[in-house]
Coordinates of C-alpha atoms in Angstrom, one line a residue:
Chain A
M6 CA 0.0 0.0 0.0
I7 CA 1.1 3.6 -0.7
R8 CA -0.1 6.4 1.5
A9 CA 0.3 10.1 0.9
E10 CA -0.1 12.3 4.0
N11 CA -0.9 16.0 3.7
I12 CA 1.2 16.7 0.6
F13 CA 1.9 20.3 -0.3
K14 CA 4.0 21.1 -3.3
S15 CA 4.9 24.6 -4.6
F16 CA 7.1 25.7 -7.5
E17 CA 8.3 29.2 -6.5
D18 CA 5.0 31.1 -5.8
N19 CA 2.8 28.5 -7.6
E20 CA 1.2 26.1 -5.2
V21 CA 0.3 23.0 -7.2
L22 CA -0.8 20.5 -4.5
K23 CA -2.6 21.7 -1.4
G24 CA -2.8 19.1 1.3
I25 CA -3.3 15.8 -0.5
S26 CA -3.9 12.8 1.8
T27 CA -4.9 9.5 0.2
E28 CA -4.2 5.8 0.1
F29 CA -3.5 3.5 -2.9
F30 CA -4.4 -0.1 -2.3
P31 CA -2.7 -3.4 -3.4
G32 CA -4.5 -5.5 -5.9
K33 CA -6.5 -2.5 -7.1
T34 CA -6.1 -0.1 -10.0
N35 CA -5.9 3.3 -8.2
L36 CA -6.7 6.2 -10.6
I37 CA -5.7 9.8 -10.2
I38 CA -7.9 11.8 -12.6
G39 CA -8.4 15.4 -13.3
R40 CA -8.2 18.1 -15.9
S41 CA -4.9 19.2 -17.4
G42 CA -3.0 21.3 -14.9
A43 CA -4.8 19.8 -11.9
G44 CA -1.6 18.5 -10.5
K45 CA -1.8 14.8 -11.5
T46 CA 1.7 14.4 -12.9
V47 CA 3.2 16.3 -10.0
L48 CA 1.5 14.0 -7.5
L49 CA 2.6 10.9 -9.5
K50 CA 6.2 12.2 -9.6
L51 CA 6.0 12.9 -5.8
L52 CA 4.8 9.4 -5.1
I53 CA 7.7 7.9 -7.1
G54 CA 10.2 10.3 -5.6
L55 CA 11.2 12.1 -8.8
L56 CA 10.0 15.3 -7.0
K57 CA 10.1 16.1 -3.3
P58 CA 7.1 17.6 -1.5
T59 CA 7.3 21.0 0.0
T60 CA 5.8 19.4 3.1
G61 CA 4.1 16.1 3.7
K62 CA 5.0 12.4 3.6
V63 CA 4.7 9.4 1.3
F64 CA 4.7 5.9 2.9
Y65 CA 5.5 2.7 1.0
D66 CA 3.7 0.2 3.3
K67 CA 4.9 1.7 6.6
V68 CA 8.2 3.2 5.3
D69 CA 8.5 6.9 5.1
F70 CA 10.0 7.2 1.6
F71 CA 11.6 10.7 1.9
S72 CA 13.3 9.9 5.2
L73 CA 15.3 7.1 3.5
G74 CA 18.9 7.4 2.3
K75 CA 19.9 6.9 -1.4
K76 CA 20.6 3.2 -1.0
E77 CA 17.3 2.5 0.7
I78 CA 15.4 4.5 -1.9
R79 CA 17.1 2.4 -4.7
T80 CA 16.0 -0.8 -2.9
I81 CA 12.4 0.4 -2.9
R82 CA 12.6 1.5 -6.5
M83 CA 13.7 -2.0 -7.5
Q84 CA 10.2 -3.0 -6.4
V85 CA 8.6 -0.2 -8.6
G86 CA 7.6 -0.5 -12.2
M87 CA 6.7 2.5 -14.3
L88 CA 4.9 2.9 -17.6
F89 CA 5.6 6.4 -19.1
Q90 CA 3.3 8.5 -21.2
A91 CA 5.6 8.2 -24.2
S92 CA 6.8 4.7 -23.1
A93 CA 10.4 5.9 -22.6
L94 CA 11.9 2.9 -24.3
F95 CA 15.6 3.1 -25.0
D96 CA 15.9 3.9 -28.7
S97 CA 19.3 2.3 -29.2
M98 CA 18.2 -1.0 -27.7
T99 CA 15.9 -3.7 -29.2
V100 CA 12.6 -4.6 -27.6
E101 CA 14.3 -7.6 -25.9
E102 CA 17.2 -5.5 -24.6
N103 CA 14.8 -3.0 -23.3
I104 CA 12.9 -5.5 -21.2
R105 CA 16.1 -7.3 -20.2
F106 CA 17.8 -4.1 -19.0
P107 CA 16.5 -4.3 -15.4
L108 CA 17.3 -8.0 -15.3
D109 CA 20.9 -7.3 -16.5
M110 CA 21.3 -4.5 -14.0
F111 CA 19.9 -6.1 -10.9
T112 CA 19.8 -9.8 -11.1
N113 CA 22.3 -12.6 -11.4
M114 CA 20.1 -14.7 -13.7
T115 CA 21.7 -16.7 -16.4
W116 CA 21.3 -15.7 -20.0
K117 CA 18.6 -18.4 -20.6
E118 CA 16.7 -17.5 -17.5
K119 CA 16.6 -13.8 -18.6
K120 CA 15.6 -14.8 -22.1
D121 CA 12.7 -17.0 -20.7
R122 CA 11.6 -14.1 -18.4
V123 CA 11.6 -11.6 -21.3
N124 CA 9.6 -14.0 -23.5
F125 CA 7.2 -14.7 -20.6
C126 CA 6.6 -10.9 -20.1
L127 CA 6.2 -10.4 -23.9
E128 CA 3.6 -13.2 -24.0
R129 CA 1.8 -11.7 -21.0
V130 CA 1.3 -8.5 -22.9
S131 CA 0.3 -10.4 -26.0
L132 CA 3.3 -9.5 -28.0
G133 CA 5.2 -12.1 -30.0
K134 CA 8.2 -12.1 -32.4
V135 CA 9.1 -8.4 -31.8
N136 CA 12.2 -9.3 -29.7
D137 CA 14.6 -8.0 -32.3
N138 CA 12.7 -4.9 -33.4
Y139 CA 13.7 -1.5 -32.3
P140 CA 11.1 0.7 -30.6
S141 CA 10.8 2.9 -33.7
E142 CA 9.8 -0.2 -35.7
I143 CA 6.7 -1.0 -33.7
S144 CA 3.3 0.9 -33.2
G145 CA 2.4 3.2 -30.3
G146 CA 0.2 0.5 -28.8
M147 CA 2.9 -2.1 -29.0
Q148 CA 5.4 0.3 -27.5
K149 CA 3.0 0.7 -24.5
R150 CA 2.9 -3.1 -24.2
V151 CA 6.6 -3.3 -24.3
G152 CA 6.7 -0.5 -21.6
I153 CA 4.3 -2.7 -19.5
A154 CA 6.5 -5.8 -20.1
R155 CA 9.6 -3.8 -18.9
A156 CA 7.7 -2.5 -15.9
I157 CA 6.7 -5.9 -14.7
V158 CA 9.8 -7.8 -15.5
L159 CA 11.2 -7.6 -12.0
N160 CA 7.8 -8.6 -10.4
P161 CA 7.2 -5.2 -8.9
K162 CA 5.1 -4.5 -5.8
Y163 CA 4.1 -1.1 -7.1
L164 CA 3.2 -0.1 -10.6
F165 CA 2.9 3.5 -11.8
C166 CA 1.3 4.4 -15.1
D167 CA 1.4 8.0 -16.5
E168 CA -1.4 8.5 -19.0
P169 CA -1.2 4.9 -20.4
N170 CA -3.8 5.7 -23.1
S171 CA -2.5 8.9 -24.4
G172 CA -2.1 8.8 -28.2
L173 CA -3.9 5.5 -28.5
D174 CA -7.2 4.7 -30.3
P175 CA -10.2 3.8 -28.1
K176 CA -10.0 0.1 -28.8
T177 CA -6.3 -0.2 -28.0
S178 CA -6.8 2.0 -25.0
I179 CA -9.3 -0.6 -23.6
V180 CA -6.9 -3.4 -24.3
I181 CA -4.1 -1.6 -22.4
D182 CA -6.4 -0.8 -19.5
E183 CA -7.6 -4.4 -19.2
L184 CA -4.0 -5.6 -19.4
I185 CA -2.9 -3.3 -16.5
H186 CA -6.0 -4.3 -14.5
D187 CA -5.4 -8.0 -15.0
I188 CA -1.7 -7.8 -14.1
T189 CA -2.6 -5.8 -11.0
I190 CA -5.0 -8.5 -9.7
E191 CA -2.8 -11.4 -10.7
N192 CA 0.2 -10.1 -8.9
N193 CA -1.5 -8.1 -6.1
I194 CA 0.3 -5.0 -7.3
T195 CA -0.4 -1.5 -5.9
T196 CA -1.1 0.2 -9.2
V197 CA -1.4 4.0 -9.5
I198 CA -2.6 5.3 -12.8
N199 CA -2.6 8.9 -13.8
T200 CA -5.2 9.5 -16.5
H201 CA -7.9 11.9 -17.9
D202 CA -9.5 9.2 -19.9
M203 CA -13.1 8.6 -18.8
N204 CA -13.2 5.2 -20.4
S205 CA -10.4 4.1 -18.0
V206 CA -12.4 5.4 -15.0
M207 CA -15.5 3.4 -16.0
E208 CA -13.6 0.3 -17.0
I209 CA -10.9 -0.2 -14.3
G210 CA -11.5 2.5 -11.6
D211 CA -11.3 0.4 -8.5
N212 CA -10.2 3.4 -6.4
V213 CA -10.5 6.9 -8.0
I214 CA -9.4 10.3 -6.7
L215 CA -10.3 13.4 -8.7
L216 CA -7.8 16.3 -8.4
Y217 CA -9.1 19.8 -8.8
Q218 CA -7.0 22.9 -8.3
G219 CA -4.5 20.9 -6.3
Q220 CA -6.9 19.3 -4.0
I221 CA -8.9 16.1 -3.9
A222 CA -12.4 17.1 -5.1
W223 CA -13.9 13.6 -5.1
R224 CA -13.0 10.0 -4.3
G225 CA -14.8 6.8 -5.0
N226 CA -14.9 4.0 -7.5
R227 CA -16.4 3.4 -11.0
D228 CA -19.8 2.4 -9.6
D229 CA -20.0 5.7 -7.6
V230 CA -19.4 7.9 -10.6
L231 CA -22.9 7.9 -12.1
H232 CA -24.7 8.4 -8.9
S233 CA -22.4 11.1 -7.5
D234 CA -23.8 14.6 -7.3
N235 CA -20.3 16.1 -7.2
E236 CA -20.3 18.9 -9.7
V237 CA -16.6 18.9 -10.4
L238 CA -16.7 15.2 -11.1
H239 CA -19.6 15.7 -13.5
D240 CA -18.0 18.6 -15.3
F241 CA -14.9 16.4 -15.8
M242 CA -16.5 13.1 -16.7
F243 CA -19.5 14.3 -18.7
A244 CA -18.0 17.3 -20.4
S245 CA -20.0 17.3 -23.6
P246 CA -23.8 17.5 -24.0
F247 CA -23.7 14.1 -25.7
L248 CA -22.1 12.5 -22.6
Q249 CA -24.5 14.3 -20.3
Q250 CA -27.4 12.8 -22.3
L251 CA -25.9 9.3 -22.0
R252 CA -25.5 9.8 -18.3
D253 CA -29.1 10.9 -17.9
S254 CA -30.5 8.0 -19.9
A255 CA -28.3 5.6 -17.9
L256 CA -29.7 7.0 -14.7
Q257 CA -33.3 6.8 -15.9
K258 CA -32.8 3.1 -16.7
Chain B
M23 CA 24.4 37.3 -10.1
F24 CA 27.3 35.9 -12.1
F25 CA 29.1 34.8 -9.0
K26 CA 26.0 33.2 -7.6
N27 CA 25.5 31.4 -10.9
F28 CA 29.1 30.3 -10.9
L29 CA 28.8 28.9 -7.4
F30 CA 25.5 27.1 -8.2
H31 CA 27.0 25.4 -11.3
M32 CA 30.3 24.5 -9.5
G33 CA 28.4 23.0 -6.6
R34 CA 26.1 21.0 -8.8
Y35 CA 29.0 19.9 -11.0
T36 CA 30.9 18.7 -8.0
M37 CA 27.9 16.9 -6.6
M38 CA 27.3 15.2 -9.9
L39 CA 30.9 14.0 -10.0
G40 CA 30.5 12.7 -6.5
T41 CA 27.4 10.7 -7.4
S42 CA 29.0 9.5 -10.7
F43 CA 31.9 7.9 -8.9
S44 CA 30.0 5.5 -6.7
R45 CA 29.9 1.7 -6.6
P46 CA 28.3 0.3 -9.8
E47 CA 25.1 -1.8 -9.4
K48 CA 26.5 -4.3 -11.8
Y49 CA 30.1 -4.2 -12.9
Y50 CA 29.5 -6.0 -16.2
M51 CA 26.9 -3.4 -17.4
Y52 CA 29.4 -0.6 -16.6
Y53 CA 32.2 -2.5 -18.3
K54 CA 30.0 -3.0 -21.4
E55 CA 29.1 0.7 -21.5
T56 CA 32.7 1.7 -21.0
M57 CA 33.8 -0.4 -24.0
R58 CA 31.0 1.1 -26.1
Q59 CA 32.2 4.6 -25.2
M60 CA 35.8 3.7 -25.9
N61 CA 34.8 2.5 -29.4
D62 CA 32.8 5.7 -30.0
I63 CA 35.4 8.1 -28.7
G64 CA 38.5 6.2 -29.9
I65 CA 37.7 4.5 -33.2
G66 CA 35.0 7.1 -34.0
S67 CA 37.5 10.0 -33.7
L68 CA 40.6 8.3 -35.3
V69 CA 40.1 9.7 -38.8
I70 CA 39.5 13.3 -37.8
V71 CA 42.3 13.3 -35.2
G72 CA 44.7 11.8 -37.8
L73 CA 43.7 14.3 -40.5
I74 CA 44.1 17.3 -38.2
A75 CA 47.4 16.0 -36.8
I76 CA 49.0 15.5 -40.3
F77 CA 48.1 19.1 -41.2
I78 CA 49.3 20.5 -37.9
G79 CA 52.7 18.9 -38.6
A80 CA 52.7 19.9 -42.3
V81 CA 51.8 23.6 -41.6
T82 CA 54.3 23.8 -38.7
A83 CA 57.0 22.6 -41.0
V84 CA 56.2 24.9 -43.8
Q85 CA 55.8 28.0 -41.6
F86 CA 59.0 27.4 -39.6
L87 CA 60.9 26.9 -42.8
Y88 CA 59.6 30.2 -44.0
Q89 CA 60.4 32.0 -40.7
L90 CA 63.9 30.5 -40.3
D91 CA 64.8 31.1 -44.0
G92 CA 67.9 33.3 -44.2
T93 CA 68.7 33.0 -40.4
L94 CA 71.7 31.3 -38.9
V95 CA 69.4 28.6 -37.3
P96 CA 70.3 25.2 -38.7
V97 CA 67.6 23.7 -41.0
Y98 CA 67.6 20.4 -39.0
Y99 CA 66.1 22.4 -36.1
I100 CA 62.7 22.2 -38.0
G101 CA 62.4 18.5 -37.0
Y102 CA 63.2 19.3 -33.4
I103 CA 60.7 22.2 -33.3
I104 CA 57.9 20.1 -34.9
R105 CA 58.5 17.2 -32.5
D106 CA 58.5 19.3 -29.4
S107 CA 55.8 21.8 -30.3
T108 CA 53.5 18.9 -31.2
I109 CA 54.3 16.8 -28.1
I110 CA 54.1 19.7 -25.6
E111 CA 51.3 21.7 -27.0
L112 CA 49.7 21.1 -30.4
A113 CA 48.8 17.4 -30.1
P114 CA 47.1 17.5 -26.7
T115 CA 45.5 20.9 -27.0
I116 CA 44.3 20.9 -30.6
T117 CA 43.2 17.2 -30.4
C118 CA 41.2 17.9 -27.3
L119 CA 39.7 21.1 -28.6
V120 CA 38.5 19.1 -31.7
L121 CA 37.3 16.3 -29.5
A122 CA 35.3 18.7 -27.3
G123 CA 33.5 19.7 -30.5
K124 CA 33.0 16.1 -31.8
V125 CA 32.7 13.9 -28.7
G126 CA 31.6 16.6 -26.1
S127 CA 28.7 17.9 -28.1
N128 CA 27.7 14.3 -28.9
M129 CA 27.7 13.3 -25.2
A130 CA 25.7 16.4 -24.2
A131 CA 23.1 15.7 -26.9
E132 CA 22.9 12.0 -26.0
I133 CA 22.4 12.5 -22.3
G134 CA 20.2 15.5 -22.8
G135 CA 18.0 13.6 -25.3
M136 CA 17.7 10.8 -22.7
R137 CA 16.6 13.4 -20.1
Q138 CA 14.0 14.9 -22.4
K139 CA 12.6 11.5 -23.5
E140 CA 12.3 10.5 -19.8
H141 CA 14.9 7.7 -20.3
I142 CA 16.8 9.0 -17.3
D143 CA 13.6 9.1 -15.2
A144 CA 12.8 5.5 -16.3
M145 CA 16.3 4.3 -15.2
E146 CA 16.0 6.3 -11.9
I147 CA 12.7 4.6 -11.1
M148 CA 14.3 1.2 -11.8
G149 CA 16.8 2.0 -9.1
V150 CA 19.8 2.8 -11.4
N151 CA 22.2 5.4 -10.3
T152 CA 21.9 7.3 -13.6
A153 CA 24.7 9.8 -12.9
A154 CA 27.1 6.8 -12.4
Y155 CA 25.8 4.7 -15.3
L156 CA 25.7 7.4 -17.8
I157 CA 28.7 9.5 -16.8
M158 CA 31.3 7.3 -15.2
P159 CA 31.8 5.0 -18.2
K160 CA 32.2 8.0 -20.5
I161 CA 34.8 9.6 -18.2
I162 CA 36.8 6.4 -17.8
A163 CA 36.6 5.6 -21.5
A164 CA 37.9 9.2 -22.3
L165 CA 40.7 8.9 -19.7
V166 CA 41.9 5.7 -21.4
V167 CA 41.3 6.5 -25.1
I168 CA 42.1 10.3 -25.4
P169 CA 45.7 10.0 -24.2
L170 CA 46.1 7.3 -26.9
L171 CA 44.6 9.5 -29.5
V172 CA 46.9 12.3 -28.4
A173 CA 49.9 10.0 -28.7
I174 CA 48.8 9.0 -32.2
A175 CA 48.3 12.6 -33.1
A176 CA 51.8 13.5 -32.0
F177 CA 53.3 10.7 -34.0
V178 CA 51.2 11.5 -37.1
S179 CA 52.0 15.2 -36.8
V180 CA 55.8 14.5 -37.0
I181 CA 55.1 12.4 -40.1
G182 CA 53.0 15.3 -41.5
G183 CA 56.0 17.6 -41.0
Y184 CA 58.2 15.1 -42.8
L185 CA 55.8 14.8 -45.7
A186 CA 55.5 18.6 -46.1
A187 CA 59.3 19.2 -45.8
V188 CA 61.2 16.3 -47.3
P189 CA 59.4 15.1 -50.5
T190 CA 58.9 18.8 -51.5
G191 CA 62.6 19.4 -51.3
L192 CA 62.5 22.0 -48.6
M193 CA 65.0 20.0 -46.5
S194 CA 66.7 16.7 -46.7
D195 CA 65.6 13.4 -45.2
A196 CA 68.7 13.3 -43.1
E197 CA 68.3 16.8 -41.8
Y198 CA 64.7 16.1 -40.7
I199 CA 65.5 12.8 -39.0
Q200 CA 68.5 14.5 -37.2
G201 CA 66.2 17.3 -36.0
V202 CA 63.6 14.8 -34.7
R203 CA 66.3 12.9 -32.8
S204 CA 68.0 16.0 -31.3
F205 CA 67.5 17.4 -27.8
F206 CA 64.9 14.9 -26.8
E207 CA 63.5 15.5 -23.3
P208 CA 61.4 12.5 -22.1
F209 CA 59.6 14.8 -19.5
N210 CA 57.8 16.5 -22.5
V211 CA 56.0 13.2 -23.2
V212 CA 55.0 13.1 -19.5
M213 CA 53.7 16.6 -19.9
M214 CA 51.7 15.6 -23.0
F215 CA 50.0 12.7 -21.2
V216 CA 49.3 14.9 -18.1
K217 CA 47.6 17.4 -20.4
A218 CA 45.7 14.7 -22.3
L219 CA 44.4 13.2 -19.1
V220 CA 43.3 16.6 -17.6
F221 CA 41.7 17.7 -20.9
A222 CA 39.9 14.4 -21.3
F223 CA 38.4 14.6 -17.9
L224 CA 37.3 18.2 -18.4
L225 CA 35.8 17.8 -21.8
T226 CA 33.8 14.7 -20.8
S227 CA 32.6 15.8 -17.4
I228 CA 31.6 19.3 -18.6
S229 CA 29.8 17.9 -21.6
C230 CA 28.0 15.3 -19.4
Y231 CA 27.0 18.0 -16.9
Q232 CA 25.5 20.1 -19.7
G233 CA 23.5 17.2 -21.0
Y234 CA 22.5 15.7 -17.6
Y235 CA 20.8 18.8 -16.3
V236 CA 19.2 20.0 -19.6
R237 CA 15.5 21.1 -19.3
G238 CA 13.0 22.2 -21.8
G239 CA 12.9 21.2 -25.5
S240 CA 15.0 21.1 -28.6
I241 CA 16.3 24.7 -28.3
E242 CA 17.6 24.0 -24.8
L243 CA 19.2 20.8 -26.0
G244 CA 20.9 22.7 -28.8
Q245 CA 22.1 25.2 -26.2
A246 CA 23.4 22.5 -23.9
S247 CA 25.3 21.0 -26.8
T248 CA 26.9 24.4 -27.7
N249 CA 27.6 25.1 -24.0
A250 CA 29.3 21.8 -23.7
V251 CA 31.8 22.7 -26.5
V252 CA 32.3 26.4 -25.4
F253 CA 32.9 25.6 -21.7
S254 CA 35.0 22.6 -22.5
D255 CA 37.2 24.7 -24.8
I256 CA 37.5 27.5 -22.3
M257 CA 38.4 25.1 -19.5
I258 CA 40.9 23.2 -21.7
L259 CA 42.7 26.4 -22.6
L260 CA 42.7 27.6 -19.0
A261 CA 44.0 24.2 -17.8
D262 CA 46.6 24.2 -20.6
Y263 CA 48.1 27.5 -19.2
I264 CA 48.0 26.2 -15.6
I265 CA 49.7 22.9 -16.5
A266 CA 52.3 24.8 -18.5
V267 CA 53.1 27.1 -15.6
L268 CA 53.2 24.2 -13.1
L269 CA 55.2 21.8 -15.1
T270 CA 57.7 24.1 -16.7
G271 CA 58.2 26.5 -13.8

């Protein structure tokens, strides 16, 4: 479990996060949603430790992350997988080398064991025969899957995804969402997803927090969304008249 | 403001170096990366270094022959002048200034590009000490390979001088060889390697620093690449003077 406790973050005079306290649970897909500029990415970067909060604490299980030394932080990070918005695959390495990189760096596995693990992860994300391709030679959706394969190769306890659906068509987005959701349940991972895709909220939102102007404006799960009377949530989720009509008809039924 | 900026960059540069020289997570991965860098810096720069060296020797020969023409200085001194000027000054300094342009800008762009594409963040999250993995192999590779390149440059430069002076009839083969073999001072070679090592360290560490802390987009990446060359060149020239004063004083 990851717990954020009263997080404030400012960049010079600009206060981006104002007292965020929340929990992210294992075996669930925890979503951080909100409009652009709401502070989602800053919160995600704080949770991973790429940024430091102005005040506040982040706990990984019961460990206060920011009180740790560099060595201990690296030990925790070896239990973390991350899928980046643009996948962040290393251009000069093949797909196989990308996924194998954490294994090469942190394990003493034999070449065959590594090869098997890479192939297992590729199969898990439904990719085959792309081992020798470079990231530039595969599609955006495939790159995301490779990113997921790389993120899970060390069997992480925590998985972070920064806008996993950005730049993908709706069909592929659903496939990626389901994949993340399934992997989360299979391995009891604490998954934190940063998204503004409403499909993701309705499909995999086990635990959702809505950020608005640096604060948590709403929290719940996908089943609560339709029945909530929170205006900020409704403005965000059902932004267009068409979606508002859909919501109304769903509620009438 | 300038002083504050200078202190900020010096502090961050020193801290970056401190983090860079820490214990590798996996020696094999660092070894592999160091070998790749040695190939990129060494083999990749051999042609340009050779070309520049041959012309340095040739131009020095022609210009000294012109300057000493009609004086009482013996012609064979040309060989001696070419040998010592290349060993002491031209081979290490010119080679490293050129390498700052070729290798330094490349390093800044490579690391800066990785920063912008979130590759460095991805490695950090995996638990990799990115400063160490991305910078230490480059510095070690440069410290091994650049002195070798400088030694090759010095040798090729003396051959360049020979080619410009002897086949063209400006001086005889015997005179050039006699000059090259006269008044040899082994300490000059030590000085050449000291310069090569110091310049190699400066040009790689400064270039890596510029790339590692790049922010923004392609314009900032271009600026980082330019700054890598400009600051490396300035520091090489400053270090050249300091080494000259210290080792010849």
